Structures are given as structure tokens and as C-alpha cells.
Amino acid sequence: AFVQASIAYYRGEPIVTDEQYKALKMKVQRSGRRKDVTAFLLFQKGEEILSTEQFDALKVESRRLGITAENFEQCTLAQLEEMYIDAL
């Protein structure tokens, strides 16, 4: 839900209210889930769908939440497998 809401928000086509989006951000920030998985999804979908300007804004906000959207093409296969397994 957070990834979809973030992409839509930065496209300028929000699918949830501002209050709901803020609640989703707080939930992700407080959750014990792996933020690298969230970052991976944001990076992959954001780069694919958003303009460069929109994607840059998404990365800034993600960093503020402690979710860094890094270039996962540079990750080793073992690192990607670890993220995938942790997501399950």
C-alpha cells in the first residue's frame, strides 16, 4: 500500500488522502520490517513510472524516513536473495 501510495503521490495523482498518506509513512517508519525491501520497490517502480524530477523528490522523502532508494542493479545476487527471503 505504501509503495503504491508513494508513487501515485509523487505523480501528482494521489490515491489516498494526505492524512492517510502521512499515516502510511509513519507506519513504515515505525515498522520492524526491512526498509531495504521497501526501498527496492520504491526504486524499481519509481524509476520506471516517475519523471526524473518526481523520482528525485521521492528519494529525498524516502531518505528522510530512513528508506534509502539506492541503485539495486549494483547489489550482488546474494544481497537481492536476502532481501527477497526477508520480504516473504
PDB file of N, CA and C in Angstrom:
ATOM      1  N   ALA A   1       0.816  -1.185   0.000  1.00  0.00           N
ATOM      2  CA  ALA A   1       0.000   0.000   0.000  1.00  0.00           C
ATOM      3  C   ALA A   1       0.867   1.259   0.000  1.00  0.00           C
ATOM      4  N   PHE A   2       1.948   1.257   0.792  1.00  0.00           N
ATOM      5  CA  PHE A   2       2.802   2.433   0.885  1.00  0.00           C
ATOM      6  C   PHE A   2       3.506   2.727  -0.433  1.00  0.00           C
ATOM      7  N   VAL A   3       4.009   1.697  -1.086  1.00  0.00           N
ATOM      8  CA  VAL A   3       4.728   1.896  -2.345  1.00  0.00           C
ATOM      9  C   VAL A   3       3.778   2.474  -3.396  1.00  0.00           C
ATOM     10  N   GLN A   4       2.598   1.883  -3.521  1.00  0.00           N
ATOM     11  CA  GLN A   4       1.620   2.378  -4.490  1.00  0.00           C
ATOM     12  C   GLN A   4       1.209   3.813  -4.157  1.00  0.00           C
ATOM     13  N   ALA A   5       0.966   4.089  -2.895  1.00  0.00           N
ATOM     14  CA  ALA A   5       0.560   5.430  -2.477  1.00  0.00           C
ATOM     15  C   ALA A   5       1.678   6.438  -2.740  1.00  0.00           C
ATOM     16  N   SER A   6       2.919   6.047  -2.512  1.00  0.00           N
ATOM     17  CA  SER A   6       4.052   6.948  -2.735  1.00  0.00           C
ATOM     18  C   SER A   6       4.213   7.288  -4.208  1.00  0.00           C
ATOM     19  N   ILE A   7       4.162   6.273  -5.039  1.00  0.00           N
ATOM     20  CA  ILE A   7       4.306   6.501  -6.478  1.00  0.00           C
ATOM     21  C   ILE A   7       3.189   7.420  -6.974  1.00  0.00           C
ATOM     22  N   ALA A   8       1.959   7.116  -6.579  1.00  0.00           N
ATOM     23  CA  ALA A   8       0.819   7.937  -7.001  1.00  0.00           C
ATOM     24  C   ALA A   8       0.957   9.367  -6.487  1.00  0.00           C
ATOM     25  N   TYR A   9       1.392   9.521  -5.243  1.00  0.00           N
ATOM     26  CA  TYR A   9       1.564  10.844  -4.646  1.00  0.00           C
ATOM     27  C   TYR A   9       2.554  11.675  -5.449  1.00  0.00           C
ATOM     28  N   TYR A  10       3.697  11.080  -5.778  1.00  0.00           N
ATOM     29  CA  TYR A  10       4.731  11.830  -6.486  1.00  0.00           C
ATOM     30  C   TYR A  10       4.422  12.012  -7.967  1.00  0.00           C
ATOM     31  N   ARG A  11       3.468  11.275  -8.495  1.00  0.00           N
ATOM     32  CA  ARG A  11       2.993  11.516  -9.864  1.00  0.00           C
ATOM     33  C   ARG A  11       1.979  12.658  -9.882  1.00  0.00           C
ATOM     34  N   GLY A  12       1.554  13.073  -8.699  1.00  0.00           N
ATOM     35  CA  GLY A  12       0.548  14.119  -8.606  1.00  0.00           C
ATOM     36  C   GLY A  12      -0.866  13.580  -8.768  1.00  0.00           C
ATOM     37  N   GLU A  13      -0.998  12.260  -8.568  1.00  0.00           N
ATOM     38  CA  GLU A  13      -2.287  11.581  -8.703  1.00  0.00           C
ATOM     39  C   GLU A  13      -2.554  10.728  -7.455  1.00  0.00           C
ATOM     40  N   PRO A  14      -2.675  11.378  -6.283  1.00  0.00           N
ATOM     41  CA  PRO A  14      -2.807  10.613  -5.031  1.00  0.00           C
ATOM     42  C   PRO A  14      -4.010   9.668  -5.038  1.00  0.00           C
ATOM     43  N   ILE A  15      -3.801   8.511  -4.435  1.00  0.00           N
ATOM     44  CA  ILE A  15      -4.878   7.518  -4.326  1.00  0.00           C
ATOM     45  C   ILE A  15      -5.426   7.446  -2.909  1.00  0.00           C
ATOM     46  N   VAL A  16      -4.793   8.177  -1.999  1.00  0.00           N
ATOM     47  CA  VAL A  16      -5.260   8.278  -0.614  1.00  0.00           C
ATOM     48  C   VAL A  16      -5.208   9.747  -0.208  1.00  0.00           C
ATOM     49  N   THR A  17      -5.905  10.091   0.854  1.00  0.00           N
ATOM     50  CA  THR A  17      -5.864  11.468   1.346  1.00  0.00           C
ATOM     51  C   THR A  17      -4.483  11.765   1.927  1.00  0.00           C
ATOM     52  N   ASP A  18      -4.179  13.041   2.113  1.00  0.00           N
ATOM     53  CA  ASP A  18      -2.907  13.432   2.720  1.00  0.00           C
ATOM     54  C   ASP A  18      -2.753  12.817   4.106  1.00  0.00           C
ATOM     55  N   GLU A  19      -3.838  12.783   4.865  1.00  0.00           N
ATOM     56  CA  GLU A  19      -3.795  12.210   6.211  1.00  0.00           C
ATOM     57  C   GLU A  19      -3.495  10.712   6.157  1.00  0.00           C
ATOM     58  N   GLN A  20      -4.117  10.017   5.209  1.00  0.00           N
ATOM     59  CA  GLN A  20      -3.872   8.573   5.067  1.00  0.00           C
ATOM     60  C   GLN A  20      -2.430   8.320   4.631  1.00  0.00           C
ATOM     61  N   TYR A  21      -1.919   9.164   3.733  1.00  0.00           N
ATOM     62  CA  TYR A  21      -0.544   9.004   3.267  1.00  0.00           C
ATOM     63  C   TYR A  21       0.442   9.224   4.411  1.00  0.00           C
ATOM     64  N   LYS A  22       0.199  10.259   5.213  1.00  0.00           N
ATOM     65  CA  LYS A  22       1.060  10.511   6.375  1.00  0.00           C
ATOM     66  C   LYS A  22       1.024   9.331   7.338  1.00  0.00           C
ATOM     67  N   ALA A  23      -0.152   8.739   7.529  1.00  0.00           N
ATOM     68  CA  ALA A  23      -0.278   7.573   8.414  1.00  0.00           C
ATOM     69  C   ALA A  23       0.500   6.387   7.853  1.00  0.00           C
ATOM     70  N   LEU A  24       0.438   6.187   6.545  1.00  0.00           N
ATOM     71  CA  LEU A  24       1.206   5.094   5.930  1.00  0.00           C
ATOM     72  C   LEU A  24       2.703   5.319   6.110  1.00  0.00           C
ATOM     73  N   LYS A  25       3.157   6.562   5.917  1.00  0.00           N
ATOM     74  CA  LYS A  25       4.582   6.864   6.095  1.00  0.00           C
ATOM     75  C   LYS A  25       5.017   6.564   7.520  1.00  0.00           C
ATOM     76  N   MET A  26       4.203   6.973   8.486  1.00  0.00           N
ATOM     77  CA  MET A  26       4.542   6.726   9.889  1.00  0.00           C
ATOM     78  C   MET A  26       4.571   5.235  10.194  1.00  0.00           C
ATOM     79  N   LYS A  27       3.642   4.491   9.610  1.00  0.00           N
ATOM     80  CA  LYS A  27       3.588   3.044   9.826  1.00  0.00           C
ATOM     81  C   LYS A  27       4.864   2.375   9.314  1.00  0.00           C
ATOM     82  N   VAL A  28       5.307   2.784   8.124  1.00  0.00           N
ATOM     83  CA  VAL A  28       6.539   2.225   7.563  1.00  0.00           C
ATOM     84  C   VAL A  28       7.729   2.627   8.427  1.00  0.00           C
ATOM     85  N   GLN A  29       7.754   3.862   8.844  1.00  0.00           N
ATOM     86  CA  GLN A  29       8.868   4.358   9.657  1.00  0.00           C
ATOM     87  C   GLN A  29       8.977   3.617  10.981  1.00  0.00           C
ATOM     88  N   ARG A  30       7.837   3.278  11.584  1.00  0.00           N
ATOM     89  CA  ARG A  30       7.834   2.599  12.889  1.00  0.00           C
ATOM     90  C   ARG A  30       7.925   1.085  12.793  1.00  0.00           C
ATOM     91  N   SER A  31       7.660   0.542  11.623  1.00  0.00           N
ATOM     92  CA  SER A  31       7.584  -0.918  11.500  1.00  0.00           C
ATOM     93  C   SER A  31       8.953  -1.562  11.669  1.00  0.00           C
ATOM     94  N   GLY A  32       8.936  -2.797  12.050  1.00  0.00           N
ATOM     95  CA  GLY A  32      10.167  -3.552  12.185  1.00  0.00           C
ATOM     96  C   GLY A  32      10.567  -4.222  10.891  1.00  0.00           C
ATOM     97  N   ARG A  33       9.791  -4.012   9.827  1.00  0.00           N
ATOM     98  CA  ARG A  33      10.099  -4.653   8.547  1.00  0.00           C
ATOM     99  C   ARG A  33      11.351  -4.053   7.944  1.00  0.00           C
ATOM    100  N   ARG A  34      11.930  -4.798   7.041  1.00  0.00           N
ATOM    101  CA  ARG A  34      13.156  -4.354   6.404  1.00  0.00           C
ATOM    102  C   ARG A  34      12.893  -3.198   5.465  1.00  0.00           C
ATOM    103  N   LYS A  35      13.522  -2.098   5.715  1.00  0.00           N
ATOM    104  CA  LYS A  35      13.329  -0.915   4.892  1.00  0.00           C
ATOM    105  C   LYS A  35      14.017  -1.055   3.540  1.00  0.00           C
ATOM    106  N   ASP A  36      14.994  -1.971   3.430  1.00  0.00           N
ATOM    107  CA  ASP A  36      15.652  -2.135   2.142  1.00  0.00           C
ATOM    108  C   ASP A  36      14.710  -2.752   1.110  1.00  0.00           C
ATOM    109  N   VAL A  37      13.765  -3.567   1.567  1.00  0.00           N
ATOM    110  CA  VAL A  37      12.771  -4.133   0.661  1.00  0.00           C
ATOM    111  C   VAL A  37      11.848  -3.025   0.156  1.00  0.00           C
ATOM    112  N   THR A  38      11.409  -2.170   1.056  1.00  0.00           N
ATOM    113  CA  THR A  38      10.578  -1.026   0.668  1.00  0.00           C
ATOM    114  C   THR A  38      11.350  -0.128  -0.293  1.00  0.00           C
ATOM    115  N   ALA A  39      12.613   0.117   0.012  1.00  0.00           N
ATOM    116  CA  ALA A  39      13.440   0.952  -0.854  1.00  0.00           C
ATOM    117  C   ALA A  39      13.581   0.326  -2.238  1.00  0.00           C
ATOM    118  N   PHE A  40      13.765  -0.985  -2.268  1.00  0.00           N
ATOM    119  CA  PHE A  40      13.887  -1.684  -3.545  1.00  0.00           C
ATOM    120  C   PHE A  40      12.640  -1.473  -4.397  1.00  0.00           C
ATOM    121  N   LEU A  41      11.480  -1.671  -3.796  1.00  0.00           N
ATOM    122  CA  LEU A  41      10.224  -1.499  -4.531  1.00  0.00           C
ATOM    123  C   LEU A  41      10.032  -0.057  -4.978  1.00  0.00           C
ATOM    124  N   LEU A  42      10.320   0.889  -4.093  1.00  0.00           N
ATOM    125  CA  LEU A  42      10.196   2.299  -4.452  1.00  0.00           C
ATOM    126  C   LEU A  42      11.132   2.663  -5.598  1.00  0.00           C
ATOM    127  N   PHE A  43      12.367   2.171  -5.519  1.00  0.00           N
ATOM    128  CA  PHE A  43      13.345   2.491  -6.553  1.00  0.00           C
ATOM    129  C   PHE A  43      12.914   1.913  -7.891  1.00  0.00           C
ATOM    130  N   GLN A  44      12.563   0.633  -7.900  1.00  0.00           N
ATOM    131  CA  GLN A  44      12.198  -0.029  -9.153  1.00  0.00           C
ATOM    132  C   GLN A  44      10.978   0.624  -9.794  1.00  0.00           C
ATOM    133  N   LYS A  45       9.917   0.776  -9.033  1.00  0.00           N
ATOM    134  CA  LYS A  45       8.679   1.347  -9.570  1.00  0.00           C
ATOM    135  C   LYS A  45       8.823   2.845  -9.838  1.00  0.00           C
ATOM    136  N   GLY A  46       9.488   3.538  -8.938  1.00  0.00           N
ATOM    137  CA  GLY A  46       9.652   4.976  -9.103  1.00  0.00           C
ATOM    138  C   GLY A  46      10.439   5.332 -10.348  1.00  0.00           C
ATOM    139  N   GLU A  47      11.527   4.633 -10.567  1.00  0.00           N
ATOM    140  CA  GLU A  47      12.355   4.906 -11.735  1.00  0.00           C
ATOM    141  C   GLU A  47      11.598   4.594 -13.029  1.00  0.00           C
ATOM    142  N   GLU A  48      10.784   3.572 -12.970  1.00  0.00           N
ATOM    143  CA  GLU A  48      10.015   3.124 -14.135  1.00  0.00           C
ATOM    144  C   GLU A  48       8.872   4.091 -14.485  1.00  0.00           C
ATOM    145  N   ILE A  49       8.213   4.648 -13.471  1.00  0.00           N
ATOM    146  CA  ILE A  49       6.970   5.383 -13.673  1.00  0.00           C
ATOM    147  C   ILE A  49       7.128   6.899 -13.581  1.00  0.00           C
ATOM    148  N   LEU A  50       7.977   7.364 -12.670  1.00  0.00           N
ATOM    149  CA  LEU A  50       8.066   8.799 -12.392  1.00  0.00           C
ATOM    150  C   LEU A  50       9.026   9.524 -13.328  1.00  0.00           C
ATOM    151  N   SER A  51       8.796  10.818 -13.477  1.00  0.00           N
ATOM    152  CA  SER A  51       9.768  11.653 -14.183  1.00  0.00           C
ATOM    153  C   SER A  51      11.007  11.769 -13.296  1.00  0.00           C
ATOM    154  N   THR A  52      12.087  12.255 -13.856  1.00  0.00           N
ATOM    155  CA  THR A  52      13.324  12.417 -13.076  1.00  0.00           C
ATOM    156  C   THR A  52      13.093  13.328 -11.887  1.00  0.00           C
ATOM    157  N   GLU A  53      12.386  14.422 -12.100  1.00  0.00           N
ATOM    158  CA  GLU A  53      12.101  15.373 -11.028  1.00  0.00           C
ATOM    159  C   GLU A  53      11.247  14.731  -9.924  1.00  0.00           C
ATOM    160  N   GLN A  54      10.221  14.001 -10.312  1.00  0.00           N
ATOM    161  CA  GLN A  54       9.350  13.331  -9.344  1.00  0.00           C
ATOM    162  C   GLN A  54      10.128  12.268  -8.574  1.00  0.00           C
ATOM    163  N   PHE A  55      10.965  11.515  -9.287  1.00  0.00           N
ATOM    164  CA  PHE A  55      11.744  10.458  -8.653  1.00  0.00           C
ATOM    165  C   PHE A  55      12.744  11.034  -7.660  1.00  0.00           C
ATOM    166  N   ASP A  56      13.370  12.150  -8.019  1.00  0.00           N
ATOM    167  CA  ASP A  56      14.302  12.801  -7.094  1.00  0.00           C
ATOM    168  C   ASP A  56      13.591  13.239  -5.817  1.00  0.00           C
ATOM    169  N   ALA A  57      12.380  13.778  -5.959  1.00  0.00           N
ATOM    170  CA  ALA A  57      11.599  14.194  -4.784  1.00  0.00           C
ATOM    171  C   ALA A  57      11.250  12.983  -3.915  1.00  0.00           C
ATOM    172  N   LEU A  58      10.905  11.868  -4.549  1.00  0.00           N
ATOM    173  CA  LEU A  58      10.604  10.635  -3.814  1.00  0.00           C
ATOM    174  C   LEU A  58      11.824  10.160  -3.033  1.00  0.00           C
ATOM    175  N   LYS A  59      12.999  10.213  -3.643  1.00  0.00           N
ATOM    176  CA  LYS A  59      14.218   9.772  -2.964  1.00  0.00           C
ATOM    177  C   LYS A  59      14.527  10.648  -1.749  1.00  0.00           C
ATOM    178  N   VAL A  60      14.314  11.947  -1.877  1.00  0.00           N
ATOM    179  CA  VAL A  60      14.555  12.868  -0.753  1.00  0.00           C
ATOM    180  C   VAL A  60      13.642  12.509   0.417  1.00  0.00           C
ATOM    181  N   GLU A  61      12.355  12.320   0.130  1.00  0.00           N
ATOM    182  CA  GLU A  61      11.397  11.971   1.186  1.00  0.00           C
ATOM    183  C   GLU A  61      11.724  10.609   1.784  1.00  0.00           C
ATOM    184  N   SER A  62      12.115   9.662   0.950  1.00  0.00           N
ATOM    185  CA  SER A  62      12.464   8.325   1.440  1.00  0.00           C
ATOM    186  C   SER A  62      13.645   8.383   2.392  1.00  0.00           C
ATOM    187  N   ARG A  63      14.659   9.153   2.036  1.00  0.00           N
ATOM    188  CA  ARG A  63      15.831   9.303   2.917  1.00  0.00           C
ATOM    189  C   ARG A  63      15.423   9.881   4.272  1.00  0.00           C
ATOM    190  N   ARG A  64      14.481  10.839   4.250  1.00  0.00           N
ATOM    191  CA  ARG A  64      14.013  11.455   5.492  1.00  0.00           C
ATOM    192  C   ARG A  64      13.365  10.414   6.401  1.00  0.00           C
ATOM    193  N   LEU A  65      12.740   9.397   5.783  1.00  0.00           N
ATOM    194  CA  LEU A  65      12.100   8.330   6.545  1.00  0.00           C
ATOM    195  C   LEU A  65      13.064   7.199   6.902  1.00  0.00           C
ATOM    196  N   GLY A  66      14.303   7.315   6.442  1.00  0.00           N
ATOM    197  CA  GLY A  66      15.274   6.258   6.699  1.00  0.00           C
ATOM    198  C   GLY A  66      15.189   5.133   5.690  1.00  0.00           C
ATOM    199  N   ILE A  67      14.538   5.400   4.554  1.00  0.00           N
ATOM    200  CA  ILE A  67      14.402   4.410   3.476  1.00  0.00           C
ATOM    201  C   ILE A  67      15.217   4.934   2.315  1.00  0.00           C
ATOM    202  N   THR A  68      16.369   4.345   2.080  1.00  0.00           N
ATOM    203  CA  THR A  68      17.222   4.860   1.024  1.00  0.00           C
ATOM    204  C   THR A  68      16.972   4.107  -0.271  1.00  0.00           C
ATOM    205  N   ALA A  69      16.631   4.845  -1.309  1.00  0.00           N
ATOM    206  CA  ALA A  69      16.407   4.277  -2.637  1.00  0.00           C
ATOM    207  C   ALA A  69      17.744   4.273  -3.361  1.00  0.00           C
ATOM    208  N   GLU A  70      18.402   3.155  -3.296  1.00  0.00           N
ATOM    209  CA  GLU A  70      19.714   3.036  -3.906  1.00  0.00           C
ATOM    210  C   GLU A  70      19.594   2.296  -5.228  1.00  0.00           C
ATOM    211  N   ASN A  71      20.670   2.263  -5.968  1.00  0.00           N
ATOM    212  CA  ASN A  71      20.681   1.558  -7.242  1.00  0.00           C
ATOM    213  C   ASN A  71      20.893   0.073  -6.977  1.00  0.00           C
ATOM    214  N   PHE A  72      19.816  -0.677  -7.028  1.00  0.00           N
ATOM    215  CA  PHE A  72      19.889  -2.093  -6.691  1.00  0.00           C
ATOM    216  C   PHE A  72      20.498  -2.932  -7.800  1.00  0.00           C
ATOM    217  N   GLU A  73      20.740  -2.328  -8.951  1.00  0.00           N
ATOM    218  CA  GLU A  73      21.436  -3.054 -10.009  1.00  0.00           C
ATOM    219  C   GLU A  73      22.868  -3.347  -9.580  1.00  0.00           C
ATOM    220  N   GLN A  74      23.358  -2.607  -8.603  1.00  0.00           N
ATOM    221  CA  GLN A  74      24.721  -2.796  -8.117  1.00  0.00           C
ATOM    222  C   GLN A  74      24.786  -3.813  -6.980  1.00  0.00           C
ATOM    223  N   CYS A  75      23.637  -4.295  -6.517  1.00  0.00           N
ATOM    224  CA  CYS A  75      23.616  -5.299  -5.453  1.00  0.00           C
ATOM    225  C   CYS A  75      24.052  -6.651  -6.013  1.00  0.00           C
ATOM    226  N   THR A  76      24.671  -7.426  -5.159  1.00  0.00           N
ATOM    227  CA  THR A  76      25.026  -8.780  -5.563  1.00  0.00           C
ATOM    228  C   THR A  76      23.775  -9.651  -5.545  1.00  0.00           C
ATOM    229  N   LEU A  77      23.845 -10.777  -6.211  1.00  0.00           N
ATOM    230  CA  LEU A  77      22.726 -11.711  -6.231  1.00  0.00           C
ATOM    231  C   LEU A  77      22.396 -12.172  -4.811  1.00  0.00           C
ATOM    232  N   ALA A  78      23.397 -12.392  -3.999  1.00  0.00           N
ATOM    233  CA  ALA A  78      23.181 -12.821  -2.616  1.00  0.00           C
ATOM    234  C   ALA A  78      22.414 -11.761  -1.823  1.00  0.00           C
ATOM    235  N   GLN A  79      22.743 -10.493  -2.027  1.00  0.00           N
ATOM    236  CA  GLN A  79      22.035  -9.415  -1.332  1.00  0.00           C
ATOM    237  C   GLN A  79      20.575  -9.351  -1.765  1.00  0.00           C
ATOM    238  N   LEU A  80      20.323  -9.487  -3.068  1.00  0.00           N
ATOM    239  CA  LEU A  80      18.950  -9.469  -3.566  1.00  0.00           C
ATOM    240  C   LEU A  80      18.160 -10.669  -3.050  1.00  0.00           C
ATOM    241  N   GLU A  81      18.793 -11.835  -3.002  1.00  0.00           N
ATOM    242  CA  GLU A  81      18.130 -13.029  -2.477  1.00  0.00           C
ATOM    243  C   GLU A  81      17.773 -12.839  -1.006  1.00  0.00           C
ATOM    244  N   GLU A  82      18.670 -12.246  -0.242  1.00  0.00           N
ATOM    245  CA  GLU A  82      18.415 -12.000   1.176  1.00  0.00           C
ATOM    246  C   GLU A  82      17.213 -11.071   1.359  1.00  0.00           C
ATOM    247  N   MET A  83      17.143 -10.010   0.547  1.00  0.00           N
ATOM    248  CA  MET A  83      16.012  -9.089   0.630  1.00  0.00           C
ATOM    249  C   MET A  83      14.703  -9.797   0.275  1.00  0.00           C
ATOM    250  N   TYR A  84      14.753 -10.640  -0.759  1.00  0.00           N
ATOM    251  CA  TYR A  84      13.565 -11.363  -1.207  1.00  0.00           C
ATOM    252  C   TYR A  84      13.085 -12.316  -0.120  1.00  0.00           C
ATOM    253  N   ILE A  85      13.992 -13.067   0.455  1.00  0.00           N
ATOM    254  CA  ILE A  85      13.632 -14.025   1.504  1.00  0.00           C
ATOM    255  C   ILE A  85      13.070 -13.297   2.722  1.00  0.00           C
ATOM    256  N   ASP A  86      13.678 -12.179   3.095  1.00  0.00           N
ATOM    257  CA  ASP A  86      13.197 -11.406   4.232  1.00  0.00           C
ATOM    258  C   ASP A  86      11.807 -10.832   3.973  1.00  0.00           C
ATOM    259  N   ALA A  87      11.510 -10.537   2.713  1.00  0.00           N
ATOM    260  CA  ALA A  87      10.199  -9.988   2.362  1.00  0.00           C
ATOM    261  C   ALA A  87       9.112 -11.036   2.500  1.00  0.00           C
ATOM    262  N   LEU A  88       9.467 -12.295   2.342  1.00  0.00           N
ATOM    263  CA  LEU A  88       8.482 -13.370   2.478  1.00  0.00           C
ATOM    264  C   LEU A  88       8.135 -13.538   3.928  1.00  0.00           C
TER     265      LEU A  88
END
